[in-house]
Coordinates of C-alpha atoms in Angstrom, one line a residue:
X206 CA -201.2 31.8 -26.0
X207 CA -200.7 34.4 -28.2
X208 CA -200.7 38.4 -28.4
X209 CA -202.4 40.4 -30.9
X210 CA -201.5 43.6 -32.1
X211 CA -202.3 46.9 -33.3
X212 CA -201.1 50.1 -34.1
X213 CA -201.7 53.4 -34.3
X214 CA -205.4 51.8 -32.6
X215 CA -206.8 51.7 -29.2
X216 CA -209.7 49.3 -27.5
X217 CA -212.1 50.7 -24.3
X218 CA -211.4 49.0 -21.1
X219 CA -211.2 48.4 -17.5
X220 CA -207.2 49.7 -16.9
X221 CA -205.8 48.1 -13.0
X222 CA -202.1 48.7 -13.6
X223 CA -200.5 51.7 -15.1
X224 CA -196.6 51.6 -15.0
X225 CA -194.5 53.9 -16.9
X226 CA -191.2 54.3 -18.4
X227 CA -191.5 50.2 -19.5
X228 CA -189.9 48.8 -22.8
X229 CA -192.6 48.3 -25.0
X230 CA -191.5 44.6 -25.1
X231 CA -191.4 44.9 -21.1
X232 CA -195.3 46.7 -21.1
X233 CA -196.0 42.6 -23.4
X234 CA -194.1 40.5 -21.0
X235 CA -196.0 42.4 -17.9
X236 CA -199.4 41.4 -19.7
X237 CA -198.1 37.7 -20.6
X238 CA -197.3 37.1 -16.7
X239 CA -200.1 38.6 -15.2
X240 CA -203.3 36.3 -15.4
X241 CA -205.7 38.8 -15.3
X242 CA -204.9 41.1 -17.7
X243 CA -206.4 40.7 -21.2
X244 CA -204.9 43.5 -23.1
X245 CA -202.2 46.1 -23.0
X246 CA -202.3 49.4 -23.9
X247 CA -198.6 50.9 -24.9
X248 CA -197.9 54.6 -25.4
X249 CA -195.1 56.8 -25.9
X250 CA -194.5 60.8 -26.0
X251 CA -192.3 62.1 -28.7
X252 CA -190.0 64.7 -27.1
X253 CA -186.6 65.4 -29.3
X254 CA -184.7 66.7 -26.5
X255 CA -184.2 63.9 -24.5
X256 CA -182.8 60.6 -26.5
X257 CA -185.2 58.2 -24.0
X258 CA -188.4 58.7 -24.9
X259 CA -191.7 59.2 -22.1
X260 CA -194.0 55.4 -21.7
X261 CA -197.1 54.4 -20.5
X262 CA -198.5 50.7 -20.4
X263 CA -201.7 50.0 -19.3
X264 CA -202.9 47.1 -18.2
X265 CA -206.1 46.4 -18.6
X266 CA -208.0 43.0 -17.5
X267 CA -211.4 44.1 -19.6
X268 CA -211.4 45.3 -23.3
X269 CA -214.0 45.1 -25.8
X270 CA -211.0 43.8 -28.3
X271 CA -213.3 40.9 -27.5
X272 CA -216.7 42.1 -28.5
X273 CA -216.3 41.6 -32.3
X274 CA -219.3 44.8 -33.2
X275 CA -216.2 47.1 -31.5
X276 CA -214.9 49.8 -33.4
X277 CA -210.7 50.5 -32.2
X278 CA -210.6 54.0 -31.7
X279 CA -207.2 56.0 -33.7
X280 CA -204.5 56.9 -30.6
X281 CA -201.0 58.3 -31.4
X282 CA -198.2 56.7 -31.2
X283 CA -200.4 53.5 -29.6
X284 CA -199.5 49.9 -29.8
X285 CA -202.1 47.8 -28.5
X286 CA -201.6 44.3 -27.9
X287 CA -204.7 41.7 -27.0
X288 CA -204.2 38.2 -25.1
X289 CA -205.0 35.4 -27.3
X290 CA -205.6 31.8 -26.2
X291 CA -204.7 30.6 -29.5
X292 CA -204.1 26.4 -29.5
X293 CA -201.9 26.0 -31.8
X294 CA -197.8 24.3 -31.5
X295 CA -196.6 26.6 -34.4
X296 CA -197.1 29.8 -31.7
X297 CA -193.9 31.9 -31.9
X298 CA -192.1 32.9 -29.2
X299 CA -191.7 36.6 -30.5
X300 CA -194.2 39.4 -28.1
X301 CA -197.1 39.0 -30.7
X302 CA -198.0 36.5 -33.0
X303 CA -199.8 38.4 -35.2
X304 CA -200.8 41.8 -36.2
X305 CA -204.4 43.4 -36.8
X306 CA -205.4 45.4 -39.8
X307 CA -208.7 46.3 -39.4
X308 CA -210.9 47.5 -42.4
X309 CA -208.2 45.2 -44.8
X310 CA -208.6 41.7 -46.9
X311 CA -206.8 39.5 -48.6
X312 CA -208.1 40.1 -52.5
X313 CA -207.8 37.3 -54.5
X314 CA -204.3 35.4 -52.7
X315 CA -206.1 33.5 -50.5
X316 CA -205.2 29.8 -50.7
X317 CA -207.7 28.5 -48.5
X318 CA -210.8 29.1 -47.1
X319 CA -212.1 28.0 -43.5
X320 CA -215.3 28.0 -41.8
X321 CA -214.2 28.3 -38.1
X322 CA -216.1 29.1 -35.0
X323 CA -214.0 31.6 -33.2
X324 CA -211.1 34.0 -34.1
X325 CA -208.6 32.2 -32.5
X326 CA -209.2 29.1 -34.8
X327 CA -209.1 31.5 -37.8
X328 CA -205.2 32.6 -36.4
X329 CA -204.4 28.6 -35.3
X330 CA -205.2 27.8 -38.8
X331 CA -203.2 30.3 -40.7
X332 CA -200.1 28.9 -37.7
X333 CA -200.9 25.0 -38.5
X334 CA -201.0 26.3 -42.5
X335 CA -197.1 26.1 -44.1
X336 CA -196.2 29.6 -45.1
X337 CA -199.4 31.4 -44.3
X338 CA -199.2 35.2 -44.6
X339 CA -202.3 36.2 -43.2
X340 CA -205.8 35.8 -41.3
X341 CA -208.9 37.6 -43.1
X342 CA -211.6 37.2 -41.1
X343 CA -214.9 38.4 -40.9
X344 CA -216.6 39.5 -37.2
X345 CA -220.1 37.6 -38.4
X346 CA -219.5 33.9 -39.3
X347 CA -215.9 33.1 -38.5
X348 CA -215.2 33.2 -42.6
X349 CA -211.9 34.4 -43.9
X350 CA -213.2 36.0 -46.9
X351 CA -211.1 37.6 -49.4
X352 CA -212.5 41.1 -49.8
X353 CA -212.7 43.6 -48.2
X354 CA -215.7 44.7 -46.3
X355 CA -217.0 46.3 -42.9
X356 CA -216.5 44.2 -39.6
X357 CA -213.7 42.4 -41.5
X358 CA -210.1 42.8 -40.1
X359 CA -206.6 41.0 -41.5
X360 CA -204.1 39.8 -39.1
X361 CA -200.6 39.3 -40.5
X362 CA -198.4 35.8 -39.2
X363 CA -195.7 37.6 -37.5
X364 CA -194.5 34.2 -36.5
X365 CA -192.7 33.6 -40.0
X366 CA -189.3 33.4 -40.6
X367 CA -187.1 36.2 -42.3
X368 CA -187.1 33.6 -44.9
X369 CA -190.2 33.1 -45.3
X370 CA -191.3 36.7 -45.5
X371 CA -191.6 36.5 -49.4
X372 CA -192.5 33.7 -51.9
X373 CA -189.7 35.9 -54.1
X374 CA -186.5 37.6 -53.7
X375 CA -187.0 39.7 -50.2
X376 CA -185.1 43.8 -51.3
X377 CA -185.0 46.6 -49.3
X378 CA -186.0 50.1 -51.2
X379 CA -187.1 53.4 -50.7
X380 CA -190.9 53.5 -50.6
X381 CA -192.6 54.8 -53.2
X382 CA -196.1 56.7 -51.4
X383 CA -195.7 60.4 -53.2
X384 CA -193.8 62.1 -50.4
X385 CA -191.0 62.9 -50.5
X386 CA -188.0 60.5 -48.7
X387 CA -186.6 63.0 -46.3
X388 CA -190.4 63.4 -45.0
X389 CA -190.8 59.9 -44.6
X390 CA -187.8 59.0 -42.7
X391 CA -188.3 62.5 -41.0
X392 CA -191.4 60.6 -39.3
X393 CA -190.5 56.7 -39.4
X394 CA -187.5 58.8 -37.2
X395 CA -189.7 60.2 -34.7
X396 CA -193.1 58.1 -34.8
X397 CA -191.8 54.6 -35.2
X398 CA -191.5 52.9 -32.1
X399 CA -187.0 52.0 -32.2
X400 CA -187.4 47.8 -32.1
X401 CA -183.7 47.9 -31.6
X402 CA -180.4 50.3 -32.3
X403 CA -177.2 49.5 -33.7
X404 CA -174.0 51.0 -35.0
X405 CA -173.0 50.6 -38.3
X406 CA -170.1 50.8 -40.1
X407 CA -172.3 51.5 -43.7
X408 CA -175.8 51.2 -44.7
X409 CA -175.2 48.2 -46.0
X410 CA -174.9 46.7 -42.5
X411 CA -177.7 48.0 -41.2
X412 CA -179.7 46.7 -44.2
X413 CA -178.5 42.8 -43.5
X414 CA -179.0 43.4 -39.8
X415 CA -182.4 44.0 -40.7
X416 CA -182.7 40.8 -43.3
X417 CA -180.7 38.9 -40.3
X418 CA -182.8 39.9 -37.3
X419 CA -184.7 36.9 -35.9
X420 CA -186.4 38.4 -32.3
X421 CA -188.9 39.8 -33.9
X422 CA -189.5 39.9 -38.2
X423 CA -187.5 43.7 -38.9
X424 CA -189.7 45.7 -42.4
X425 CA -188.0 48.1 -42.1
X426 CA -184.6 50.6 -41.1
X427 CA -183.4 53.9 -41.4
X428 CA -179.8 54.5 -41.6
X429 CA -178.8 57.7 -40.1
X430 CA -175.6 57.9 -41.7
X431 CA -171.7 57.3 -40.5
X432 CA -171.1 56.7 -36.9
X433 CA -169.9 58.9 -34.5
X434 CA -168.5 58.0 -30.9
X435 CA -170.4 56.1 -29.4
X436 CA -174.2 57.3 -30.7
X437 CA -175.8 54.4 -32.6
X438 CA -176.9 55.3 -36.2
X439 CA -179.3 52.2 -37.5
X440 CA -183.1 52.3 -36.7
X441 CA -184.8 48.3 -36.9
X442 CA -189.0 48.5 -37.6
X443 CA -190.9 45.9 -37.3
X444 CA -193.3 49.1 -38.8
X445 CA -193.4 49.6 -42.3
X446 CA -196.4 52.3 -44.2
X447 CA -198.9 49.4 -45.3
X448 CA -198.8 49.0 -41.5
X449 CA -200.3 52.1 -40.2
X450 CA -204.2 53.2 -40.6
X451 CA -203.8 55.7 -42.9
X452 CA -201.0 54.4 -44.9
X453 CA -199.1 56.4 -46.8
X454 CA -201.1 59.6 -45.7
X455 CA -199.7 59.8 -42.2
X456 CA -196.3 61.0 -43.7
X457 CA -197.9 63.8 -45.5
X458 CA -200.3 64.7 -42.6
X459 CA -197.5 64.9 -40.3
X460 CA -196.5 67.8 -38.5
X461 CA -192.0 68.7 -38.5
X462 CA -190.7 68.1 -35.6
X463 CA -189.7 71.2 -33.4
X464 CA -186.4 71.5 -33.5
X465 CA -185.4 70.7 -37.2
X466 CA -182.3 72.4 -38.8
X467 CA -184.1 70.9 -42.3
X468 CA -180.8 68.9 -42.8
X469 CA -181.6 64.3 -43.6
X470 CA -182.3 63.0 -40.6
X471 CA -181.6 59.7 -42.7
X472 CA -182.0 57.1 -45.5
X473 CA -185.5 54.8 -44.8
X474 CA -186.0 51.8 -46.0
X475 CA -188.6 48.7 -46.5
X476 CA -189.4 45.4 -47.6
X477 CA -190.2 45.0 -50.6
X478 CA -191.3 41.2 -52.2
X479 CA -190.5 40.7 -55.8
X480 CA -192.7 39.0 -58.2
X481 CA -191.1 35.6 -58.2
X482 CA -190.7 34.5 -62.6
X483 CA -192.0 31.6 -61.9
X484 CA -195.5 32.9 -60.5
X485 CA -196.6 36.5 -61.7
X486 CA -199.1 36.3 -58.2
X487 CA -196.8 35.2 -55.6
X488 CA -196.1 39.0 -54.3
X489 CA -196.3 39.0 -50.8
X490 CA -199.3 41.3 -50.1
X491 CA -197.8 42.7 -46.9
X492 CA -195.7 45.0 -48.6
X493 CA -197.2 45.1 -51.9
X494 CA -199.8 48.2 -52.3
X495 CA -202.3 47.0 -55.1
X496 CA -203.9 50.3 -54.9
X497 CA -201.1 52.1 -56.5
X498 CA -199.3 51.2 -60.0
X499 CA -195.4 51.6 -59.8
X500 CA -195.2 52.0 -63.3
X501 CA -195.7 56.3 -64.0
X502 CA -197.5 57.0 -67.3
X503 CA -196.0 58.1 -70.4
X504 CA -198.6 57.5 -73.0
X505 CA -198.7 61.5 -73.1
X506 CA -197.1 63.7 -75.8
X507 CA -196.0 66.5 -75.6
X508 CA -198.6 68.3 -77.7
X509 CA -201.1 67.6 -74.5
X510 CA -202.5 69.6 -72.4
X511 CA -201.7 68.0 -69.2
X512 CA -197.9 69.0 -70.7
X513 CA -195.4 71.8 -70.0
X514 CA -193.3 73.7 -71.9
X515 CA -190.2 71.7 -70.2
X516 CA -191.6 68.3 -71.9
X517 CA -193.4 67.2 -68.1
X518 CA -196.5 65.5 -68.9
X519 CA -198.4 65.5 -65.9
X520 CA -201.5 62.2 -65.4
X521 CA -203.5 63.5 -62.2
X522 CA -205.8 60.9 -60.7
X523 CA -208.8 62.3 -57.8
X524 CA -209.8 60.1 -55.7
X525 CA -212.6 61.0 -53.2
X526 CA -212.3 59.8 -49.3
X527 CA -214.7 60.1 -46.8
X528 CA -213.1 62.5 -45.2
X529 CA -210.1 64.3 -47.3
X530 CA -209.8 64.0 -51.7
X531 CA -206.7 62.8 -52.4
X532 CA -204.5 63.6 -55.6
X533 CA -202.2 61.5 -57.3
X534 CA -199.4 62.8 -59.9
X535 CA -197.6 60.8 -61.9
X536 CA -195.0 62.4 -64.5
X537 CA -193.2 61.0 -67.1
X538 CA -190.1 62.1 -65.9
X539 CA -188.7 63.2 -62.6
X540 CA -190.0 66.2 -60.9
X541 CA -188.6 69.2 -59.1
X542 CA -190.8 71.3 -56.9
X543 CA -193.9 71.1 -54.5
X544 CA -197.8 70.7 -54.9
X545 CA -199.8 72.9 -53.2
X546 CA -203.7 74.6 -52.2
X547 CA -203.7 77.5 -54.2
X548 CA -204.0 80.8 -51.1
X549 CA -202.5 77.6 -48.5
X550 CA -198.7 77.2 -49.7
X551 CA -197.7 77.2 -46.2
X552 CA -200.6 74.8 -44.7
X553 CA -201.1 72.3 -47.6
X554 CA -198.3 71.6 -49.7
X555 CA -195.8 68.4 -50.9
X556 CA -192.4 69.5 -51.6
X557 CA -191.0 66.6 -54.3
X558 CA -187.4 66.4 -54.9
X559 CA -187.0 64.1 -58.5
X560 CA -190.0 61.6 -57.9
X561 CA -192.2 60.3 -61.2
X562 CA -195.0 60.1 -58.6
X563 CA -196.7 61.7 -55.8
X564 CA -199.5 62.8 -53.6
X565 CA -201.3 65.8 -52.5
X566 CA -204.4 65.3 -49.5
X567 CA -207.1 68.3 -49.6
X568 CA -208.9 68.4 -46.1
X569 CA -212.4 68.3 -46.4
X570 CA -213.0 70.9 -43.9
X571 CA -210.9 73.5 -41.6
X572 CA -208.8 76.0 -43.4
X573 CA -205.5 74.4 -43.7
X574 CA -206.1 73.7 -47.3
X575 CA -209.6 75.6 -48.4
X576 CA -211.9 73.7 -49.3
X577 CA -215.1 74.9 -50.2
X578 CA -218.7 72.8 -50.5
X579 CA -221.6 73.9 -51.5
X580 CA -224.7 71.6 -52.1
X581 CA -222.5 68.4 -51.5
X582 CA -219.8 69.5 -53.9
X583 CA -216.6 69.6 -52.3
X584 CA -213.6 72.0 -54.7
X585 CA -209.6 72.9 -54.3
X586 CA -207.4 74.6 -57.4
X587 CA -204.2 72.4 -57.3
X588 CA -201.0 73.9 -58.5
X589 CA -198.0 72.0 -60.1
X590 CA -195.4 74.2 -59.3
X591 CA -191.1 73.8 -61.0
X592 CA -189.7 76.8 -58.8
X593 CA -189.4 76.3 -54.1
X594 CA -191.1 80.0 -54.0
X595 CA -192.1 81.8 -58.1
X596 CA -195.1 80.7 -59.7
X597 CA -194.0 80.4 -63.6
X598 CA -196.0 79.7 -67.0
X599 CA -194.4 76.3 -67.4
X600 CA -196.1 75.2 -63.9
X601 CA -199.6 73.2 -63.7
X602 CA -202.7 74.1 -62.0
X603 CA -206.2 72.5 -61.7
X604 CA -209.1 72.8 -60.3
X605 CA -210.6 69.6 -58.7
X606 CA -213.7 68.5 -57.5
X607 CA -215.5 65.1 -56.1
X608 CA -219.4 65.5 -55.7
X609 CA -221.5 63.6 -53.0
X610 CA -224.8 62.5 -54.4
X611 CA -227.3 61.3 -51.1
X612 CA -229.5 59.6 -53.3
X613 CA -227.4 56.8 -55.7
X614 CA -224.4 56.9 -53.0
X615 CA -222.2 57.1 -56.2
X616 CA -219.4 59.5 -55.8
X617 CA -218.3 61.4 -59.4
X618 CA -215.0 63.9 -59.7
X619 CA -213.5 65.8 -62.6
X620 CA -210.0 68.0 -63.3
X621 CA -209.3 70.0 -66.0
X622 CA -206.6 72.8 -66.3
X623 CA -207.7 75.6 -65.6
X624 CA -206.3 77.0 -68.7
X625 CA -208.0 74.5 -70.9
X626 CA -211.9 74.5 -70.9
X627 CA -212.6 70.9 -71.9
X628 CA -213.5 68.4 -68.9
X629 CA -211.6 65.3 -68.3
X630 CA -215.0 63.6 -65.9
X631 CA -213.8 60.0 -64.1
X632 CA -216.9 58.5 -62.1
X633 CA -216.5 56.0 -58.6
X634 CA -218.9 54.5 -56.7
X635 CA -217.5 54.3 -53.2
X636 CA -220.2 52.5 -51.1
X637 CA -221.5 55.0 -48.5
X638 CA -221.8 53.8 -44.6
X639 CA -224.8 51.6 -43.6
X640 CA -226.4 52.5 -40.7
X641 CA -227.8 50.6 -37.7
X642 CA -230.4 50.1 -35.0
X643 CA -228.0 49.2 -31.7
X644 CA -230.6 49.5 -28.5
X645 CA -228.6 49.5 -24.9
X646 CA -228.8 48.5 -21.5
X647 CA -228.2 51.3 -18.4
X648 CA -224.5 49.4 -18.9
X649 CA -224.3 50.1 -22.8
X650 CA -224.7 46.2 -23.8
X651 CA -226.0 45.7 -26.5
X652 CA -229.6 43.3 -25.6
X653 CA -232.1 41.8 -27.5
X654 CA -234.5 40.7 -24.4
X655 CA -235.5 43.0 -21.5
X656 CA -238.0 43.8 -19.3
X657 CA -241.5 46.2 -19.7
X658 CA -240.0 50.0 -18.0
X659 CA -236.4 49.1 -18.5
X660 CA -234.1 51.9 -19.2
X661 CA -233.1 51.8 -23.1
X662 CA -230.8 53.7 -25.3
X663 CA -232.1 53.2 -28.9
X664 CA -229.0 54.1 -31.3
X665 CA -229.0 54.6 -34.8
X666 CA -224.9 54.9 -36.1
X667 CA -222.4 55.1 -39.1
X668 CA -218.8 54.8 -38.7
X669 CA -217.6 57.9 -37.0
X670 CA -214.8 58.9 -39.6
X671 CA -217.2 60.0 -42.4
X672 CA -217.6 63.4 -43.3
X673 CA -221.6 62.2 -43.3
X674 CA -224.5 63.2 -40.6
X675 CA -227.7 61.7 -40.5
X676 CA -231.4 62.2 -40.0
X677 CA -234.1 60.1 -38.8
X678 CA -237.7 60.2 -39.7
X679 CA -241.2 58.0 -39.5
X680 CA -240.0 55.9 -36.9
X681 CA -242.6 53.2 -36.1
X682 CA -242.7 50.5 -34.1
X683 CA -244.9 47.5 -34.7
X684 CA -246.0 44.0 -33.3
X685 CA -243.9 41.3 -34.4
X686 CA -247.5 40.1 -36.5
X687 CA -247.0 43.7 -38.0
X688 CA -250.8 44.1 -37.7
X689 CA -250.4 46.3 -34.8
X690 CA -248.7 49.8 -35.5
X691 CA -247.9 53.2 -33.4
X692 CA -245.4 56.1 -34.6
X693 CA -243.1 57.2 -32.4
X694 CA -242.0 60.0 -34.8
X695 CA -243.3 62.0 -37.8
X696 CA -241.8 62.8 -41.2
X697 CA -240.1 65.9 -39.8
X698 CA -238.6 63.3 -37.3
X699 CA -240.3 65.0 -34.1
X700 CA -241.6 62.4 -31.1
X701 CA -245.2 61.9 -31.6
X702 CA -245.2 61.1 -28.0
X703 CA -242.2 62.4 -26.0
X704 CA -243.5 60.6 -23.0
X705 CA -242.9 57.1 -25.3
X706 CA -240.1 57.9 -27.2
X707 CA -238.9 61.5 -26.5
X708 CA -236.4 63.4 -29.6
X709 CA -233.5 62.0 -31.0
X710 CA -230.2 63.5 -30.1
X711 CA -226.6 63.5 -31.9
X712 CA -223.7 61.7 -30.0
X713 CA -221.2 61.9 -32.3
X714 CA -222.2 60.9 -36.1
X715 CA -224.8 58.8 -34.2
X716 CA -228.3 59.5 -33.4
X717 CA -230.0 58.2 -29.5
X718 CA -233.1 58.6 -26.9
X719 CA -233.4 57.2 -24.6
X720 CA -236.6 55.7 -23.9
X721 CA -238.6 53.0 -21.6
X722 CA -238.6 49.4 -23.1
X723 CA -242.7 48.6 -24.1
X724 CA -244.6 46.2 -25.7
X725 CA -247.9 45.9 -27.3
X726 CA -250.8 43.7 -25.6
X727 CA -250.7 40.9 -28.3
X728 CA -247.3 40.6 -29.1
X729 CA -244.0 40.2 -26.6
X730 CA -241.5 41.2 -30.3
X731 CA -241.3 44.5 -30.9
X732 CA -240.4 45.3 -34.3
X733 CA -238.4 49.4 -34.7
X734 CA -238.3 51.1 -37.8
X735 CA -237.0 54.1 -39.3
X736 CA -236.7 55.9 -42.3
X737 CA -232.6 57.4 -42.3
X738 CA -230.8 59.3 -44.9
X739 CA -227.7 61.3 -44.9
X740 CA -226.3 65.2 -44.9
X741 CA -223.4 66.2 -45.7
X742 CA -221.7 67.0 -42.3
X743 CA -223.9 67.7 -39.3
X744 CA -227.7 68.1 -39.7
X745 CA -229.7 71.0 -38.4
X746 CA -232.6 69.4 -36.2
X747 CA -236.1 70.2 -36.6
X748 CA -237.9 72.0 -33.8
X749 CA -240.7 70.4 -32.8
X750 CA -243.7 71.8 -31.0
X751 CA -244.9 69.2 -27.7
X752 CA -247.2 71.2 -24.7
X753 CA -245.9 74.6 -25.7
X754 CA -242.9 73.5 -25.5
X755 CA -240.3 73.6 -28.5
X756 CA -237.5 70.7 -28.7
X757 CA -235.0 70.3 -31.1
X758 CA -234.9 66.2 -33.4
X759 CA -232.2 65.0 -35.6
X760 CA -234.7 64.4 -37.5
X761 CA -234.6 66.3 -40.8
X762 CA -232.6 67.8 -43.7
X763 CA -229.9 70.6 -43.5
X764 CA -231.9 72.6 -45.4
X765 CA -236.3 71.9 -45.9
X766 CA -236.6 70.2 -49.2
X767 CA -240.1 72.0 -51.5
X768 CA -243.0 70.0 -50.3
X769 CA -243.1 67.8 -54.2
X770 CA -238.9 66.9 -53.4
X771 CA -239.9 66.0 -49.6
X772 CA -242.3 63.3 -52.0
X773 CA -239.8 61.9 -54.1
X774 CA -236.6 62.1 -52.3
X775 CA -238.8 59.5 -49.3
X776 CA -238.3 56.7 -52.6
X777 CA -234.8 57.1 -52.1
X778 CA -234.6 56.9 -48.4
X779 CA -233.0 53.7 -46.6
X780 CA -235.6 51.8 -44.6
X781 CA -233.4 50.1 -40.9
X782 CA -235.3 48.0 -38.2
X783 CA -234.3 45.7 -35.5
X784 CA -236.4 43.8 -33.4
X785 CA -236.5 43.4 -29.6
X786 CA -238.1 40.9 -26.6
X787 CA -240.0 42.7 -24.3
X788 CA -241.4 40.4 -21.3
X789 CA -243.8 41.3 -19.0
X790 CA -242.0 41.4 -15.0
X791 CA -241.8 37.6 -13.4
X792 CA -241.6 36.2 -17.4
X793 CA -238.1 36.1 -16.9
X794 CA -238.2 33.4 -15.7
X795 CA -240.2 31.5 -18.5
X796 CA -238.1 30.6 -21.2
X797 CA -236.7 32.4 -24.2
X798 CA -236.8 29.8 -26.6
X799 CA -240.1 29.2 -25.9
X800 CA -241.3 33.0 -26.2
X801 CA -239.6 33.0 -29.4
X802 CA -241.4 30.4 -30.6
X803 CA -244.8 31.5 -29.7
X804 CA -245.8 35.4 -32.0
X805 CA -242.4 36.9 -30.7
X806 CA -239.7 36.5 -32.5
X807 CA -235.5 36.5 -32.6
X808 CA -234.1 39.4 -33.2
X809 CA -233.2 40.4 -36.2
X810 CA -231.7 43.3 -38.6
X811 CA -231.9 44.7 -41.7
X812 CA -231.2 47.5 -44.0
X813 CA -233.4 47.9 -47.0
X814 CA -232.6 50.0 -49.7
X815 CA -235.9 52.0 -51.4

């Protein structure tokens, strides 16, 4: 038996027991001892007024974590632990053997590629492999992949000893993530669950305690200054910024505590693995962020438009994300001051203290950063200011923008100093989330075989954490042999016959319609196909007329296109399909394999980009 842990994520499940004010390890221990417990959800409440945090432990006898297609939900200050049956003699006695990071995967650092039948077998293979740091597994196919993709999660091996955690030398340093060190320390002190507290005489003693810790893999520590009376001044954590779902952005977007005297809480350090001299590719991916170049840009000259009169030169990069615009700045000398969105200096800012790499995340919605959007172009103005209050001629102002191209799904962006008319353009091509069709029964379980008249939910889904909305139109139902076709929605997204297939309604980022199962006389297999396209933000519904009544159906763009443009746009639309097997009453006694070998076929799902 072993446990897999997730940080700040949660799965839905059936809780059969709730207990409060347990420690994280007591909560996990209860689930280990309970035969019915499949998962435990541990959460704690931040309260700087009390020395003991209020905690809650939920034991679940059923969890969606066992569903390969289930997506965990964000949950602040929560640790989710899933019980696994891993057959390996190398399972350690630590509270959890693996830490799962959804959506992440190794890149080019894999030593072995193994095909397994189950996730547990993949994790067991990692434990049995000498010095396996991580296992990266796709939800479909059970192959250990080495590149990020949808449905992939990375499991970090936490059974390693401290001496095995790095291929090179293991050192502790303040994380260089573009956020002020005191802000990172403040976040860790409030939002990290403390694994162990000590009273030490010095920073070096706190560092040594983390280095030699054997009960868990210590990745970071917080030294809170010289000891006072009997209070603890050294906190050890199994977390670092790589284990957080939002990465360094978590530090940047966190609110300061209600009671804050402005003084630093202490010094925060993270485990960092130096590259071995004889193996330049032997760094430990657990602690190295390959998306960030640790070397600051120093190839700018003082005469460059990106340099100011003090001789400070700025290398500004704009990263267009699904839910935010990330501004990363590197300088040729340490910068003191602040970076903020023009007009929102109090709600959208980052203080910089003698750093040559820092960042600012601009929200795409709301008033905090006041990001403007017009026809798919999100823009803002960013100020790099030396003084904490006063803007001077030495400060730099940049206009940044991200353009979301819905047809090609490319993202182009550029930035330009307002005082310089020349545009600096950069192009990136992140992949837009692919939609999929799911057909659910009355218990919200995905089904492939149903009976005529069963009440089903037809869903078209994209991930929740994107700025996109979707609309669906020209949906058809086809017999397996494709000779018979029935239109269920028209080119505007309106239902052709609501008694057969009602209008689409929104459910988060998804569209769904509840209908009763039907089939064609000559075929058990029914193939649904829809034309799907994206909107930025929620799509506006189409107003449909049916028997003198008006109903809304989410089947058109946010803004209507001219007739001649609609035809051109259809050539770039995305078609998705899903097949389902519909039986007559009494057919459930027959062999499904026999039915599939006749005219009906098996379940199939595909996405075509036209």
